[in-house]
mmCIF file of C-alpha atoms in Angstrom:
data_model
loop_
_atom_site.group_PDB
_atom_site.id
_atom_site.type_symbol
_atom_site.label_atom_id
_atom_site.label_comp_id
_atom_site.label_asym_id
_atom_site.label_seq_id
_atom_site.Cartn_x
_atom_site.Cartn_y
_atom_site.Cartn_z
ATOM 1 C CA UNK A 1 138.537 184.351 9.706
ATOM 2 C CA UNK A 2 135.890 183.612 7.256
ATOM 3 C CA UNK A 3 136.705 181.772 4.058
ATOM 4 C CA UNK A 4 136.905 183.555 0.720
ATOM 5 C CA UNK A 5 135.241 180.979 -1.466
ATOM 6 C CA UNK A 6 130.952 181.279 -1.247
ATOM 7 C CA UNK A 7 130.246 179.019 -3.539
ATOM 8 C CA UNK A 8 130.297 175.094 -3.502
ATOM 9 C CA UNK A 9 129.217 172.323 -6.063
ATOM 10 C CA UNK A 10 127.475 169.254 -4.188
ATOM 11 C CA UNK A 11 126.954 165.942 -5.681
ATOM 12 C CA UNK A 12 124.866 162.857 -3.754
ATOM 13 C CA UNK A 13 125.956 159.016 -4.496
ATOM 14 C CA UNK A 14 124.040 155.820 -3.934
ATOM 15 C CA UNK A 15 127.172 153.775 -4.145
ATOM 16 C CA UNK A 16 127.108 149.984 -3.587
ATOM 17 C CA UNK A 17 130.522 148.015 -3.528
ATOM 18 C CA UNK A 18 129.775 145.156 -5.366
ATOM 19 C CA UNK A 19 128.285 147.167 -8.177
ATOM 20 C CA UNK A 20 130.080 150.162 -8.825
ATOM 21 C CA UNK A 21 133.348 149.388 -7.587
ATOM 22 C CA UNK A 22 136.107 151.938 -8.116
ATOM 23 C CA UNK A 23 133.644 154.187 -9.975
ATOM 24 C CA UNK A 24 131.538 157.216 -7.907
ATOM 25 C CA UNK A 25 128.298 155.112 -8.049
ATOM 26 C CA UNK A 26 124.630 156.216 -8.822
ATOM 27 C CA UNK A 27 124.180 160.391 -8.933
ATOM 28 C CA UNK A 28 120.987 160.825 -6.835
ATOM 29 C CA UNK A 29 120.952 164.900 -6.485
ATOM 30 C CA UNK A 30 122.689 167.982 -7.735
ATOM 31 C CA UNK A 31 122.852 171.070 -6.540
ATOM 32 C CA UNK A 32 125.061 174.429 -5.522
ATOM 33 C CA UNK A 33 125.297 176.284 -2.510
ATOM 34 C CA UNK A 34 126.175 180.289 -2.434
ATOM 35 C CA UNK A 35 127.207 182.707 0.335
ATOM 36 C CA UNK A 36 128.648 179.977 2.271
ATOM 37 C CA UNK A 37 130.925 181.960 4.398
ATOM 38 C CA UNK A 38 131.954 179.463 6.641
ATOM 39 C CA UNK A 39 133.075 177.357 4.426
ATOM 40 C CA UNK A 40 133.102 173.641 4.157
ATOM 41 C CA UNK A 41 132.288 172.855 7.744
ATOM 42 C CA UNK A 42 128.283 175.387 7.020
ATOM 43 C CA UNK A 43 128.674 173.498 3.486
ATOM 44 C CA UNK A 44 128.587 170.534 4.943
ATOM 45 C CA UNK A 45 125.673 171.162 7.269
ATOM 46 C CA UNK A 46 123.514 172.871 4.980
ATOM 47 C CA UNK A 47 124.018 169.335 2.905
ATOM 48 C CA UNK A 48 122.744 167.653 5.908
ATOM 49 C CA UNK A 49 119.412 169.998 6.911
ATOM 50 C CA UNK A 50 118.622 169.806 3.460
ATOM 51 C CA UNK A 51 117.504 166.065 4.242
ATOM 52 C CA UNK A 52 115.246 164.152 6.442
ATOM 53 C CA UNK A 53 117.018 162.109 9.699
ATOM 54 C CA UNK A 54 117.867 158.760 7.817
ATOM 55 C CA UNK A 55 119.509 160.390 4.861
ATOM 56 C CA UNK A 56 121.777 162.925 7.381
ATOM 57 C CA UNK A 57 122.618 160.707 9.432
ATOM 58 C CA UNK A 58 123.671 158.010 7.042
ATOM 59 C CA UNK A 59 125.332 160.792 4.558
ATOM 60 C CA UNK A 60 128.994 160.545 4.647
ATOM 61 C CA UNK A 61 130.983 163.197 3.279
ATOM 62 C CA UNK A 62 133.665 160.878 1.298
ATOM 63 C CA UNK A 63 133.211 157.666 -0.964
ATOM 64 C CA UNK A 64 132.644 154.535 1.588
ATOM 65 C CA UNK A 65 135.759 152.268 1.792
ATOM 66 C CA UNK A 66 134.884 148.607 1.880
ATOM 67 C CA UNK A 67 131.554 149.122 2.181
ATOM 68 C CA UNK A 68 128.248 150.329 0.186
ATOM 69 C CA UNK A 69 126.184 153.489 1.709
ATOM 70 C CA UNK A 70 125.231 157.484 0.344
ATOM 71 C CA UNK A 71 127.827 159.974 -0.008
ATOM 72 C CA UNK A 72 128.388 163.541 -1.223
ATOM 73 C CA UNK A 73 131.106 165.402 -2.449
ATOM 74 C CA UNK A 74 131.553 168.851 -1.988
ATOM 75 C CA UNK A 75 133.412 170.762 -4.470
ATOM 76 C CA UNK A 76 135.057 174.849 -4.274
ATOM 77 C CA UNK A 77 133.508 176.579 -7.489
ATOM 78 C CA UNK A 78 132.308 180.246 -8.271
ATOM 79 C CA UNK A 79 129.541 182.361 -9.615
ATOM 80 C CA UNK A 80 130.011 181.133 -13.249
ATOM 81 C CA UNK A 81 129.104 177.239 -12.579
ATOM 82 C CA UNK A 82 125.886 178.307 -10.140
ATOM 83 C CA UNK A 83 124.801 181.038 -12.236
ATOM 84 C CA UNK A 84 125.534 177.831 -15.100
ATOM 85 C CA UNK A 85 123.143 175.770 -13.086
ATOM 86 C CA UNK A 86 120.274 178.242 -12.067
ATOM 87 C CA UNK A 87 120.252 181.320 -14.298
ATOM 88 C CA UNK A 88 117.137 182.526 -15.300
ATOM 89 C CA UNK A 89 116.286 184.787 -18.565
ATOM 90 C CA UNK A 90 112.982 186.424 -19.428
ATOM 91 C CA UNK A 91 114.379 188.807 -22.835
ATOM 92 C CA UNK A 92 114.480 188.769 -26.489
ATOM 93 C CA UNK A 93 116.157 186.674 -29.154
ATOM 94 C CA UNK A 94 119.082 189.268 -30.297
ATOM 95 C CA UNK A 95 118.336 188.123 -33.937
ATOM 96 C CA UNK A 96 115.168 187.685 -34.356
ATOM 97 C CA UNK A 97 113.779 189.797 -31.323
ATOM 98 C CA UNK A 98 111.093 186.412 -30.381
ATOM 99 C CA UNK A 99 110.680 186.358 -26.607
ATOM 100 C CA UNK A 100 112.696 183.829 -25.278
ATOM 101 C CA UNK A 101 112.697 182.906 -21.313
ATOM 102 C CA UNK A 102 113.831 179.850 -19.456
ATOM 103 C CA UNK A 103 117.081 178.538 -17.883
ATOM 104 C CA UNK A 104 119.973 180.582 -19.175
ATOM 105 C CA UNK A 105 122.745 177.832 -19.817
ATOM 106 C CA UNK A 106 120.760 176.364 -21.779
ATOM 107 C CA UNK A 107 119.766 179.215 -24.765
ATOM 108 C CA UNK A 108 122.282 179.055 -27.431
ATOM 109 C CA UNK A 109 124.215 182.916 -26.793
ATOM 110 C CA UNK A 110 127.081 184.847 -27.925
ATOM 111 C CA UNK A 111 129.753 187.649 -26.155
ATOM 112 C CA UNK A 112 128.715 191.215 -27.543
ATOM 113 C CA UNK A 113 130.621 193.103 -24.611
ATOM 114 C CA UNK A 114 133.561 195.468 -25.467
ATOM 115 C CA UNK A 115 136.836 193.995 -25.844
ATOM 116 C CA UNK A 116 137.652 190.020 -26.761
ATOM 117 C CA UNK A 117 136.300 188.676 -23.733
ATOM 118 C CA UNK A 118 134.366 188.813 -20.235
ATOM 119 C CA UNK A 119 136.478 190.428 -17.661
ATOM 120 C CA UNK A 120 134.705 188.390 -15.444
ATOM 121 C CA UNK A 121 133.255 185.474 -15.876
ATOM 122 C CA UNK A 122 130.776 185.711 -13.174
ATOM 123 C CA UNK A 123 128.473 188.389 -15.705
ATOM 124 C CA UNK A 124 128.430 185.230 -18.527
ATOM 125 C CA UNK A 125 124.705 184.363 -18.100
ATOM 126 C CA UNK A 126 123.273 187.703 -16.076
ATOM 127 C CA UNK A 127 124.791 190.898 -17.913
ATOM 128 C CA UNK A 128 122.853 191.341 -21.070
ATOM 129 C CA UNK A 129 124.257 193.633 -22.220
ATOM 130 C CA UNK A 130 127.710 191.899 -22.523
ATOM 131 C CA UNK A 131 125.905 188.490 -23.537
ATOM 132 C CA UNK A 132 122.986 187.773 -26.173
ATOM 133 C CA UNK A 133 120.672 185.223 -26.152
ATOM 134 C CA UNK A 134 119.353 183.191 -29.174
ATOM 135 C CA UNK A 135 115.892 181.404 -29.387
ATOM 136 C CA UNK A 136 117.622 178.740 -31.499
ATOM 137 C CA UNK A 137 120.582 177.845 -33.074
ATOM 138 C CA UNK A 138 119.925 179.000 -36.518
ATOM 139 C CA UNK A 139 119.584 182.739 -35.395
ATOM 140 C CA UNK A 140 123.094 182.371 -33.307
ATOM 141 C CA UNK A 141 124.219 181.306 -37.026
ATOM 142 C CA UNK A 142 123.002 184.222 -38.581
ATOM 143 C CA UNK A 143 124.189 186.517 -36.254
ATOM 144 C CA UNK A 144 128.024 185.175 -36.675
ATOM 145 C CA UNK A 145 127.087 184.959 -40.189
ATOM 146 C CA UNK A 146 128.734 181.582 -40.616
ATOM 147 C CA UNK A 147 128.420 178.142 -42.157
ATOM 148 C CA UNK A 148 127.788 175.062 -40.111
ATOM 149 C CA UNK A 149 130.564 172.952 -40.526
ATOM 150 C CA UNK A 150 130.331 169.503 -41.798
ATOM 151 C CA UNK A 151 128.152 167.087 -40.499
ATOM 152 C CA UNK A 152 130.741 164.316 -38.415
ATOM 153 C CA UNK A 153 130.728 160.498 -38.870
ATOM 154 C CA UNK A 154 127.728 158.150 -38.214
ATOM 155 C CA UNK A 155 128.034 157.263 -34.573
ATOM 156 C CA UNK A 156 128.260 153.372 -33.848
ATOM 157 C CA UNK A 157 125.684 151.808 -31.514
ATOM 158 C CA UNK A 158 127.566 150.604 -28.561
ATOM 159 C CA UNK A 159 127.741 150.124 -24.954
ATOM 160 C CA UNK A 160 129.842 152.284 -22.728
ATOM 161 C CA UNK A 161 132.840 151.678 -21.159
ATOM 162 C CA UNK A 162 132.799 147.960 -23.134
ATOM 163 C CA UNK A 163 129.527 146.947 -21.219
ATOM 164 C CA UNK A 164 131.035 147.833 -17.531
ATOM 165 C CA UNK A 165 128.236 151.027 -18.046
ATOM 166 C CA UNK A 166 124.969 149.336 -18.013
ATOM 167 C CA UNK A 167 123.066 152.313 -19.248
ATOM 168 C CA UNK A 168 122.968 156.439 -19.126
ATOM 169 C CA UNK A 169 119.620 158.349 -17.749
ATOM 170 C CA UNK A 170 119.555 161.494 -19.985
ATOM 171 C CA UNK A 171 117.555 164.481 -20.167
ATOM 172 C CA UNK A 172 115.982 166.370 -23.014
ATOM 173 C CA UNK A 173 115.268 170.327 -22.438
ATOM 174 C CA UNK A 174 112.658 171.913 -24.897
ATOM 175 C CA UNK A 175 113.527 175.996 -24.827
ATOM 176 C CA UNK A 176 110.240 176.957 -26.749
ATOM 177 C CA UNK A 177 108.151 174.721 -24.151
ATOM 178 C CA UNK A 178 110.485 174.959 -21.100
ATOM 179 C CA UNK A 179 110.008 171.139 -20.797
ATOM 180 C CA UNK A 180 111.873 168.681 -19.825
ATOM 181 C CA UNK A 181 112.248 164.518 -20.696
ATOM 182 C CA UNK A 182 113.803 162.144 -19.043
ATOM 183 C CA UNK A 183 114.814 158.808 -20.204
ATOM 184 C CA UNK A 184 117.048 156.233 -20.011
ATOM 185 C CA UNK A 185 119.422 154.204 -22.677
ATOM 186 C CA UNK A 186 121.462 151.049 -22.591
ATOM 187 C CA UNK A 187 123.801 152.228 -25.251
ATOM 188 C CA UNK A 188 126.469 155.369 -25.864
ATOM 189 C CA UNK A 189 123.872 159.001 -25.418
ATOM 190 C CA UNK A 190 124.478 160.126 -28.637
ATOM 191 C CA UNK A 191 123.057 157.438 -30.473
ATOM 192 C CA UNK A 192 119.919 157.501 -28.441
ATOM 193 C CA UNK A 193 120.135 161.735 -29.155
ATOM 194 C CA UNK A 194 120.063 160.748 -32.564
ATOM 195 C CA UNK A 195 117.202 158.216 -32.612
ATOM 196 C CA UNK A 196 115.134 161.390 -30.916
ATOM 197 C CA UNK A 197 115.997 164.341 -33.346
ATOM 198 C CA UNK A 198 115.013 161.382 -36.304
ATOM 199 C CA UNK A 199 111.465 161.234 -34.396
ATOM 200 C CA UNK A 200 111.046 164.782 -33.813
ATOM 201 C CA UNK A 201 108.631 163.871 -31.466
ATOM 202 C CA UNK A 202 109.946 166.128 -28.348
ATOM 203 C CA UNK A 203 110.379 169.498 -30.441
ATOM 204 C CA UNK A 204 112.492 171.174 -33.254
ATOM 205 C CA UNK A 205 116.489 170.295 -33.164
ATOM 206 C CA UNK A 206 117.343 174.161 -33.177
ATOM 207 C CA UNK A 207 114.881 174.392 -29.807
ATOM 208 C CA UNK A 208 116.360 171.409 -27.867
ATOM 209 C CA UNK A 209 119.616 170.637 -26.018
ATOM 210 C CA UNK A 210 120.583 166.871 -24.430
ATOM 211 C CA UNK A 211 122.366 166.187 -21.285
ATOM 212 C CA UNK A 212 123.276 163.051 -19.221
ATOM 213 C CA UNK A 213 122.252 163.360 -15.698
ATOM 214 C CA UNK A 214 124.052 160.296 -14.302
ATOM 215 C CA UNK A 215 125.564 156.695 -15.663
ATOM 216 C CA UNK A 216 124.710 153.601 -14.456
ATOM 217 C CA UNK A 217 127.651 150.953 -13.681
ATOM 218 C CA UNK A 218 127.141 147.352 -14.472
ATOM 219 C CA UNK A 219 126.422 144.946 -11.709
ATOM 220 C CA UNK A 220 128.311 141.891 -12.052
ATOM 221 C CA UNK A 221 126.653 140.393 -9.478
ATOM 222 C CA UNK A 222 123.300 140.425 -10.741
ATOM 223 C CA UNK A 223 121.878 139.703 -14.306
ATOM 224 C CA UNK A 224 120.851 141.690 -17.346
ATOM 225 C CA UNK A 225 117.469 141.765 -15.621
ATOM 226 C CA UNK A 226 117.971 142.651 -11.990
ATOM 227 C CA UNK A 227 120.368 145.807 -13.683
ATOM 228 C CA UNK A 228 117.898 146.160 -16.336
ATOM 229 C CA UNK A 229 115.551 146.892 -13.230
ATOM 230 C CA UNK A 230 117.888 149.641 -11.224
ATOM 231 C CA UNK A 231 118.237 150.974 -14.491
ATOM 232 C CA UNK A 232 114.018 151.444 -14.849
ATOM 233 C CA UNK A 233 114.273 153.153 -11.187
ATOM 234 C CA UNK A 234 117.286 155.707 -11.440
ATOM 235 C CA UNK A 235 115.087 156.516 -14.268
ATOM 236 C CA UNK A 236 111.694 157.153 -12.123
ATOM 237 C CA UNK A 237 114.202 158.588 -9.445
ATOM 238 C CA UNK A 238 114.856 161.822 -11.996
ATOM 239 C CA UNK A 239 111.618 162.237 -13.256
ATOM 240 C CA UNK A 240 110.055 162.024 -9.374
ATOM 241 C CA UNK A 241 112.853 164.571 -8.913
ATOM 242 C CA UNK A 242 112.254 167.169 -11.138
ATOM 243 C CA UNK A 243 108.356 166.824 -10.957
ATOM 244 C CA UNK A 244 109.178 167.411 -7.388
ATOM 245 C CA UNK A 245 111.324 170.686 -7.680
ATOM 246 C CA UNK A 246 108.036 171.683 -9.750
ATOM 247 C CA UNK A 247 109.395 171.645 -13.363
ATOM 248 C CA UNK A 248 107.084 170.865 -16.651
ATOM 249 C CA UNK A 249 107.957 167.074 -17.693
ATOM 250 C CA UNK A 250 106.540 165.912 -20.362
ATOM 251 C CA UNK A 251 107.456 162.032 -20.240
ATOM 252 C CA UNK A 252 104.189 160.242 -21.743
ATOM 253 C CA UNK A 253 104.300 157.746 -18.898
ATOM 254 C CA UNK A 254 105.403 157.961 -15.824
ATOM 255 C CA UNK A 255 107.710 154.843 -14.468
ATOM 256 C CA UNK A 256 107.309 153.758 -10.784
ATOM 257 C CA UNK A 257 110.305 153.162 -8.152
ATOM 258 C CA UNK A 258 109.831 149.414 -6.933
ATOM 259 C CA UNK A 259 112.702 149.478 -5.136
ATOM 260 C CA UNK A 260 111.811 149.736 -1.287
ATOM 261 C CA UNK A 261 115.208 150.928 -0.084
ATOM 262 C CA UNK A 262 115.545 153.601 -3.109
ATOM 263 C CA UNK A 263 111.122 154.528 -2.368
ATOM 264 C CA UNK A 264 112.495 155.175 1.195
ATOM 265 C CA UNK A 265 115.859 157.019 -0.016
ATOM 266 C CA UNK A 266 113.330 159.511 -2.420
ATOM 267 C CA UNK A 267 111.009 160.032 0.577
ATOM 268 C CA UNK A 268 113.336 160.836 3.004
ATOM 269 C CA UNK A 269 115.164 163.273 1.007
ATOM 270 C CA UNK A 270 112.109 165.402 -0.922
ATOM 271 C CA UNK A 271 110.333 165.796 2.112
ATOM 272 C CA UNK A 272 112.717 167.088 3.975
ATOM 273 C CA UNK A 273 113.092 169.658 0.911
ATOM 274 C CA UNK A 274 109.452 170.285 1.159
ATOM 275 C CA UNK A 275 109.696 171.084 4.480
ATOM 276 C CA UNK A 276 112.817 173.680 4.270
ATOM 277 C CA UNK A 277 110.220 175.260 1.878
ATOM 278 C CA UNK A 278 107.483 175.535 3.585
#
């Protein structure tokens, strides 16, 4: 009997005992998986063709106990969260009719469907004619005809977690440019968020939206340097990555992994990728 759920949410962990502890550990991919019918068991090996011989057969399927090494977890999930992840539009702002095209999820967008609601969720970012798409914020405004409500406190500058999160590696997407930057910050997201749309060096506020990919746990074992230094190569990790998958990234310079075990960990995963797409 085949299973009824197609869809599943994966997520890869460099974990290492001493430094993350009871927390998941270092986020090294993301992805989704549909019209898995066999459920976790093809899940699982799909995970494991999607990377080279080292990674599959070190990848364990559960957080290591007592012990550092790579994991995944493999979550059910449904249409919604892939379409969420991968959506693509190529239409027209519904305010101001500019073309707008890019990832879907990430386009401000309102429900103009019949009744209060979707019936389904799964038609949130594909069905345009139940859902319209904004080029920026200020046109979504307009076309709810409301007020923006007060602007909140001043955020604080502090570290997360009380210092046990040694820094955040966040992302930047540009929806005029469909461009993406990646960077890292020792302190709380949303002040370094802040310090960005001051700049206004990577685009218009009303064009940009700001993410963190993963969070970096403090290592107790090792100094402000040696973390400062895993810190510098998650960062090069995620901009290698998306380079890879072929998006634009328009980080002015481009940081280098210097760890060998994490230069081996990149290799060994993209080119296995590569050759799936070949």
């Amino acid at each position: 009997m085949k299973s009824a759920t197609t869809y599943f949410w994966v997520r890869v962990y460099d974990y290492n005992l001493e430094r993350d502890g009871m927390e998941k550990g270092t986020l090294l991919d993301e992805f989704y998986l549909m019209d898995i019918e066999g459920g976790r068991a093809e899940a699982k090996q799909k995970v494991l063709e999607k990377y080279c011989t080292n990674t599959s057969k070190e990848l364990k399927f559960a957080k290591p106990k007592k012990k550092s090494g790579i994991y995944a977890i493999i979550t059910d999930t449904e249409k919604y969260w892939y379409d969420r992840f991968y959506a693509q539009i190529d239409t027209f702002c519904f305010w101001c009719t500019k073309p707008i095209k890019g990832k879907a999820s990430e386009f401000p967008r309102s429900y103009i469907g019949d009744g209060h609601y979707y019936a389904s969720r799964d038609t949130v970012f594909t069905d345009l004619t139940q859902t319209a798409y904004f080029c920026t914020t200020n046109c979504e405004i307009h076309f709810k005809r409301s007020q923006k409500s007060d602007e909140g406190e001043f955020q604080v500058k502090e570290e997360g977690n009380n210092g046990d999160i040694f820094g955040y590696i966040y992302l930047i997407y540009n929806r005029a440019e469909d461009q993406y930057y990646i960077g890292q910050t020792r302190y709380m997201p949303f002040f370094r968020w802040q310090e960005h749309v001051k700049e206004g060096k990577k685009g218009h506020i009303s064009d940009l939206s700001f993410s963190v990919l993963t969070e970096i746990c403090r290592d107790k074992t090792c100094d402000d340097q040696q973390n400062q230094q895993y810190l510098n190569n998650m960062e090069a990790w995620w901009i290698d990555k998306y380079r890879f998958e072929g998006h634009q990234v328009f980080n002015i310079s481009k940081p280098k992994i210097t760890i060998d075990y994490l230069k081996e960990r990149f290799n060994d995963m993209v080119i296995r990728q590569e050759q799936m797409s070949l």
